[in-house]
Short mmCIF file of C-alpha atoms in Angstrom, two decimals:
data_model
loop_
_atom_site.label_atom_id
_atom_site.label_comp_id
_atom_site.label_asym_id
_atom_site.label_seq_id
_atom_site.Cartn_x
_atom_site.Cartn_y
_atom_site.Cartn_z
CA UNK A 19 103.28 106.59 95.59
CA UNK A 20 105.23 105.61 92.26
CA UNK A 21 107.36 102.47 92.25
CA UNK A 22 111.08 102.34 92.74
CA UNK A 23 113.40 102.57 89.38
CA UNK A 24 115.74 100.11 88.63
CA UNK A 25 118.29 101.97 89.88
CA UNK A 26 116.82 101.75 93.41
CA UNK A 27 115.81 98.40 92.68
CA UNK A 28 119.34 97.65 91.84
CA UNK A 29 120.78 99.64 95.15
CA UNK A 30 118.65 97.55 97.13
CA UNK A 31 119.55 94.16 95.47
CA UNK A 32 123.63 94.90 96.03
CA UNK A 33 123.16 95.92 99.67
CA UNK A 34 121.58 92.31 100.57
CA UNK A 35 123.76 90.52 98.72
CA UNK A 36 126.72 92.10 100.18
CA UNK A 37 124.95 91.67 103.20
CA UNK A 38 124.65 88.09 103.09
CA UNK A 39 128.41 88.27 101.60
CA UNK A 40 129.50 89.28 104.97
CA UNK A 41 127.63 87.38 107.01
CA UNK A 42 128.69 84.07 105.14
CA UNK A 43 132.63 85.13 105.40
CA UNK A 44 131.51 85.50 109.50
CA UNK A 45 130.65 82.30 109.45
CA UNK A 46 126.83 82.20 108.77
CA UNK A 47 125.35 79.28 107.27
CA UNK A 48 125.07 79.65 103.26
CA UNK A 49 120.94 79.83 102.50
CA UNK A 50 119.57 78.75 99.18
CA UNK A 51 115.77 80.21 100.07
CA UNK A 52 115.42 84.26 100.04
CA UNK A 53 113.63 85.69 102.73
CA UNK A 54 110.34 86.29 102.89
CA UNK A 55 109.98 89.63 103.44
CA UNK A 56 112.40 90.78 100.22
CA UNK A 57 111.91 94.53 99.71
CA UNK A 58 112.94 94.84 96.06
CA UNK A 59 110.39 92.42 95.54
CA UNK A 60 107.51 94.52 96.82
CA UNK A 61 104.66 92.47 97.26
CA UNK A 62 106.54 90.61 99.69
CA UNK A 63 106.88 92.91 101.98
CA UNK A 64 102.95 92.69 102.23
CA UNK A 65 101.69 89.56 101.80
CA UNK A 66 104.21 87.29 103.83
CA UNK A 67 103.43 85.80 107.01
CA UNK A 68 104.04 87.83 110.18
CA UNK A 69 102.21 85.70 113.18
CA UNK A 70 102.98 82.16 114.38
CA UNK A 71 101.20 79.42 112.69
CA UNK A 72 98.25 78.38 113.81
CA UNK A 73 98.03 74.87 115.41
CA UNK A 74 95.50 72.51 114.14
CA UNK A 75 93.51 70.06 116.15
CA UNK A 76 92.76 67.69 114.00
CA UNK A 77 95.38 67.65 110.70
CA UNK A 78 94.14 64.74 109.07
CA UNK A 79 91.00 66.62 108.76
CA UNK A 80 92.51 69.20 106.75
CA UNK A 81 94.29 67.59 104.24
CA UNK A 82 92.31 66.59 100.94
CA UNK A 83 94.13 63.11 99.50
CA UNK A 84 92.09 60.97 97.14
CA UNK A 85 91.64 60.25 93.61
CA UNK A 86 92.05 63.64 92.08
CA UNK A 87 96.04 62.74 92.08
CA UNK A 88 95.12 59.52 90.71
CA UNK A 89 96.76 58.09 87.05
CA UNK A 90 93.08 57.72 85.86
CA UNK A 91 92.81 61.50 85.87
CA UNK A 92 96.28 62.91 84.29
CA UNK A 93 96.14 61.61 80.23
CA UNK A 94 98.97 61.75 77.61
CA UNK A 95 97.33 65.43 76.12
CA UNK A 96 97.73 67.09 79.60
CA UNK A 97 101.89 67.04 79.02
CA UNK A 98 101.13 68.45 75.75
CA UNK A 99 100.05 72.09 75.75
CA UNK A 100 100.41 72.85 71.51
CA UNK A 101 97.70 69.83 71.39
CA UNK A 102 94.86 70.78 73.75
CA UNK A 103 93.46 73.08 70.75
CA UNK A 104 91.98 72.66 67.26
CA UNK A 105 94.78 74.59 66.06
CA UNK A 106 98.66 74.93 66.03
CA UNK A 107 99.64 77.83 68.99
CA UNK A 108 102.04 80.63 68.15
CA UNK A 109 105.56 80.78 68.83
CA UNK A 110 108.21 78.74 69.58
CA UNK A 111 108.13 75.19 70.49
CA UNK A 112 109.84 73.26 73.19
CA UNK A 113 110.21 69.86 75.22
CA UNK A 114 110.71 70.43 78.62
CA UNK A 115 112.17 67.20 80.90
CA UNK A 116 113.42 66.39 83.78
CA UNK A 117 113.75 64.47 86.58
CA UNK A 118 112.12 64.90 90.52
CA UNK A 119 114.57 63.75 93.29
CA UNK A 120 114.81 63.73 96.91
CA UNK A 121 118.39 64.47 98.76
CA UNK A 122 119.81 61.76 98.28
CA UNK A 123 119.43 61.87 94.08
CA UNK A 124 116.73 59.54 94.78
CA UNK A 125 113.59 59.29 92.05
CA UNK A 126 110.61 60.68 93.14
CA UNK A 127 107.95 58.40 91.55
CA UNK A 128 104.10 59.03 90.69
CA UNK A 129 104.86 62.45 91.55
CA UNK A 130 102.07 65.12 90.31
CA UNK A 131 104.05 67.72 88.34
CA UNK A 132 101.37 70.72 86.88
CA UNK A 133 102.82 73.61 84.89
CA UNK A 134 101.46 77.24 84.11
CA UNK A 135 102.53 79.95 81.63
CA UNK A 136 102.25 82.94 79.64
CA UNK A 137 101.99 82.47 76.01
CA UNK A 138 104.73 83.66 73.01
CA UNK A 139 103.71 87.30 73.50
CA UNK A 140 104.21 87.07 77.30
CA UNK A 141 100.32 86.75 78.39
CA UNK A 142 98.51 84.57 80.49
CA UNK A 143 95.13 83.35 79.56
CA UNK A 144 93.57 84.63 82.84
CA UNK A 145 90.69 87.02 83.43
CA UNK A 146 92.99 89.00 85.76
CA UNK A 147 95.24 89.58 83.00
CA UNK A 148 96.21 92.86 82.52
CA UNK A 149 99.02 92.97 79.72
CA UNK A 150 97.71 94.31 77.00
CA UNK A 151 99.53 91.34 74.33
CA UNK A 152 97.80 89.73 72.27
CA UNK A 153 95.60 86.55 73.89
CA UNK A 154 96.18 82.40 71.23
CA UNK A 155 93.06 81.03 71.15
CA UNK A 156 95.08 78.20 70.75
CA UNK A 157 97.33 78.16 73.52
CA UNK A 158 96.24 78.19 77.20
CA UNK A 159 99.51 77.72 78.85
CA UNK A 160 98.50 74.96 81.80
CA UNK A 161 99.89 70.91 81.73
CA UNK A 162 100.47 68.51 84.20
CA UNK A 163 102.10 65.08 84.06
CA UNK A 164 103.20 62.58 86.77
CA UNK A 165 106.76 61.19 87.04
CA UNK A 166 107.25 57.73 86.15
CA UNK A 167 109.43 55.07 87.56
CA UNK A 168 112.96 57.27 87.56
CA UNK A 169 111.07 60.24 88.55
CA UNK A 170 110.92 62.25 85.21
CA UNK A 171 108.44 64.31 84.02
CA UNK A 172 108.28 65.41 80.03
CA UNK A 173 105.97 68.17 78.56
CA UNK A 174 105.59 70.01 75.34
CA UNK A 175 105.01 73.89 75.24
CA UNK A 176 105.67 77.24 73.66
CA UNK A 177 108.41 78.96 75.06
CA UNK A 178 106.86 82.08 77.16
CA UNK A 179 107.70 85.78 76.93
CA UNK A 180 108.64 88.20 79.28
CA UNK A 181 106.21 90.63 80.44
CA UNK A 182 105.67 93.91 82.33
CA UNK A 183 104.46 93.37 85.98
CA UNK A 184 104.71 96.63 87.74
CA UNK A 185 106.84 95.88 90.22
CA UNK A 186 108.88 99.27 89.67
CA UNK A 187 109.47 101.13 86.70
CA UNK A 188 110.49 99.37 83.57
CA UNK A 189 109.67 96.00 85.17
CA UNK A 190 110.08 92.79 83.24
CA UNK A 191 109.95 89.37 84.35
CA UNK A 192 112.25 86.73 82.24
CA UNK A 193 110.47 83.95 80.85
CA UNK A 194 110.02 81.29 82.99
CA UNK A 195 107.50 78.71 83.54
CA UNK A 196 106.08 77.91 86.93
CA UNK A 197 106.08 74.72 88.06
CA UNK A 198 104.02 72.71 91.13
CA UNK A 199 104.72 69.82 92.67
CA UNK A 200 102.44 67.54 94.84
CA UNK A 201 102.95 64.62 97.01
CA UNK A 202 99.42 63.30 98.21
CA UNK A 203 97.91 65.53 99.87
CA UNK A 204 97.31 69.39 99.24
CA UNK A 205 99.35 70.47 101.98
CA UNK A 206 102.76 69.09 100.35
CA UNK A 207 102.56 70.75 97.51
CA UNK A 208 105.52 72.64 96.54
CA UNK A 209 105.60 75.73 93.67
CA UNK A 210 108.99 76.92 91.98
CA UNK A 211 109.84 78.65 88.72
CA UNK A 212 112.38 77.50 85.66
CA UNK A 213 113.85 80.05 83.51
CA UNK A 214 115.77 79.79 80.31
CA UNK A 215 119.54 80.07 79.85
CA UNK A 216 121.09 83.54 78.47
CA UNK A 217 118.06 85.69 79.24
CA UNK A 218 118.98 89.37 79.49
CA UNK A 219 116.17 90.12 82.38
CA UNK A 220 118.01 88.06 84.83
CA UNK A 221 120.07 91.30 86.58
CA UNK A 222 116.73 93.24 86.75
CA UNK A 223 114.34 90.78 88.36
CA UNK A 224 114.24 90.94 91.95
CA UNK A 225 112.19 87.43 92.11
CA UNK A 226 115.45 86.09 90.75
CA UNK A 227 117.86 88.16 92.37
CA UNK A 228 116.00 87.16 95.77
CA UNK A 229 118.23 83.66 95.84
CA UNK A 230 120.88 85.47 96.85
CA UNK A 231 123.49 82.11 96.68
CA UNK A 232 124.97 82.17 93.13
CA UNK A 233 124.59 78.46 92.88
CA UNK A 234 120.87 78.38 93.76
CA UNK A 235 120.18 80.90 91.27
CA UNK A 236 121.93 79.25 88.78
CA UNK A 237 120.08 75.55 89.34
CA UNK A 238 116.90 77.56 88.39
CA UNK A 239 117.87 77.96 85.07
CA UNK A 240 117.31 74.82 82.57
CA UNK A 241 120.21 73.28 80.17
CA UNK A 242 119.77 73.61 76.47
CA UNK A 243 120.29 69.77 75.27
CA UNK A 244 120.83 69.35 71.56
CA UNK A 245 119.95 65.76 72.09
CA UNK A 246 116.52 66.41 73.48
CA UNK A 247 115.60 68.78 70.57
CA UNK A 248 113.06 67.01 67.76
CA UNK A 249 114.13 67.28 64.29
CA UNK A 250 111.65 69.79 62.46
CA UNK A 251 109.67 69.89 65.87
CA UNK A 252 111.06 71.51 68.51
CA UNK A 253 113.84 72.58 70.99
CA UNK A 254 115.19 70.60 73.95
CA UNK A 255 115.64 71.44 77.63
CA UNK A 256 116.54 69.78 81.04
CA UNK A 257 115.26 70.85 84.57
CA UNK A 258 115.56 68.32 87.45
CA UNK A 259 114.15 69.94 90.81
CA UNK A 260 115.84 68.53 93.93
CA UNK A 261 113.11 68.66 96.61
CA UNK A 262 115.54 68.60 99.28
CA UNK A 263 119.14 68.80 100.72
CA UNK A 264 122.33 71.15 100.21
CA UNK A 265 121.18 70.64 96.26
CA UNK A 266 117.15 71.77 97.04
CA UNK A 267 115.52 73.73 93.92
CA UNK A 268 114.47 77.13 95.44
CA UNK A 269 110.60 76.82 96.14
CA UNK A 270 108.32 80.07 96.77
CA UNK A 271 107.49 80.45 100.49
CA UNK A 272 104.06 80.67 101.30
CA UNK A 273 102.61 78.08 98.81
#
């Protein structure tokens, strides 16, 4: 069977947001999560969850906590991703910052933030790649940093392309960079997605379009700050991720 067009994609998209339009002006509580099963976002549909979790005996037994979140294992070079290589990456580069913080505006401290990312020409250095761009053997598009005392986290990068993903015809994603978050264990880890302000994609991505509030679309996007720009070095942009709350940054279910 062939995948939707973007014009079906699009039908699809307006009908659940009126949807959940209606329901709001009825009195339904506003939502900032999508749900799981979103059907312009096909995968969905076949990979979420469709049974009752499964109770565990003993939990403590199956969370891993330890020293690989420790300081002694995250240096200065992990934040930078244009210095893990002999030579300079392709593309454009950017500082990334931010701050973690609970519901209350809170800083998150020692936090473990890890990043991953396709490179300028929208690729990811993966075997299961399948987008035929060209590959920087100088770029390999994964950081990680942990938050300091007011919770903010700081990398340096290449801004990432769009690519095709074959989620219907014509499908692009925007670029974006994925973010995790841990706590101290495995089983708090949290995984969301920053995109880039002005990016024409944003209408025809359903992974997007899936936060159906306006405003918790809109906090997924990061601020262009002139201030945080380098001179001669790169370009400057603010992200904080709320884990919690009426403010919470829209994770990925299923993580």
């Amino acid at each position: 069977m062939s995948p939707p067009t973007q014009e079906t994609i699009n039908a699809e998209i307006c009908e659940l947001r009126d949807a959940y339009a209606k329901a709001v002006a009825g009195g339904a509580p506003r939502r900032d999560h999508p749900d799981r099963d979103y059907p312009p976002y096909r995968s969905s549909v076949l990979r979420h969850p469709k049974r009752p979790l499964v109770a565990v005996r003993d939990p403590e037994a199956m969370e891993l906590t330890g020293p690989v979140f420790g300081t002694t294992d995250v240096t200065e070079l992990d934040s930078d991703l244009t210095r893990q290589h002999v030579g300079e990456p392709l593309g454009e580069r950017i500082t990334v910052t931010g701050r973690v913080l609970d519901r209350d505006g809170r800083p998150v401290r020692g936090q473990l933030v890890e990043i991953w990312q396709a490179n300028a020409a929208g690729r990811y250095a993966h075997r299961r790649e399948q987008h035929p761009a060209p590959l920087d053997p100088n770029f390999t598009g994964v950081g990680r940093c942990l938050t300091d005392d007011e919770g903010r986290y700081h990398f340096t990068t290449i801004k990432p392309g769009p690519y095709p993903w074959g989620n219907h015809t014509n499908a692009w994603r925007p670029a974006h960079i994925h973010f995790s978050l841990f706590g101290t264990a495995f089983t708090q880890r949290l995984v969301t997605q920053m995109y880039f302000p002005g990016d024409p994609l944003f209408p025809y991505d359903p992974i997007l379009q899936s936060v159906t509030d306006e405003a918790a679309r809109r906090r997924l996007v990061a601020e262009y700050v002139h201030d945080l720009s380098v001179p001669e070095y790169s370009l400057g942009y603010r992200w904080d991720i709320v884990l919690d709350g009426p403010c919470a940054t829209w994770m990925e279910k299923g993580r």
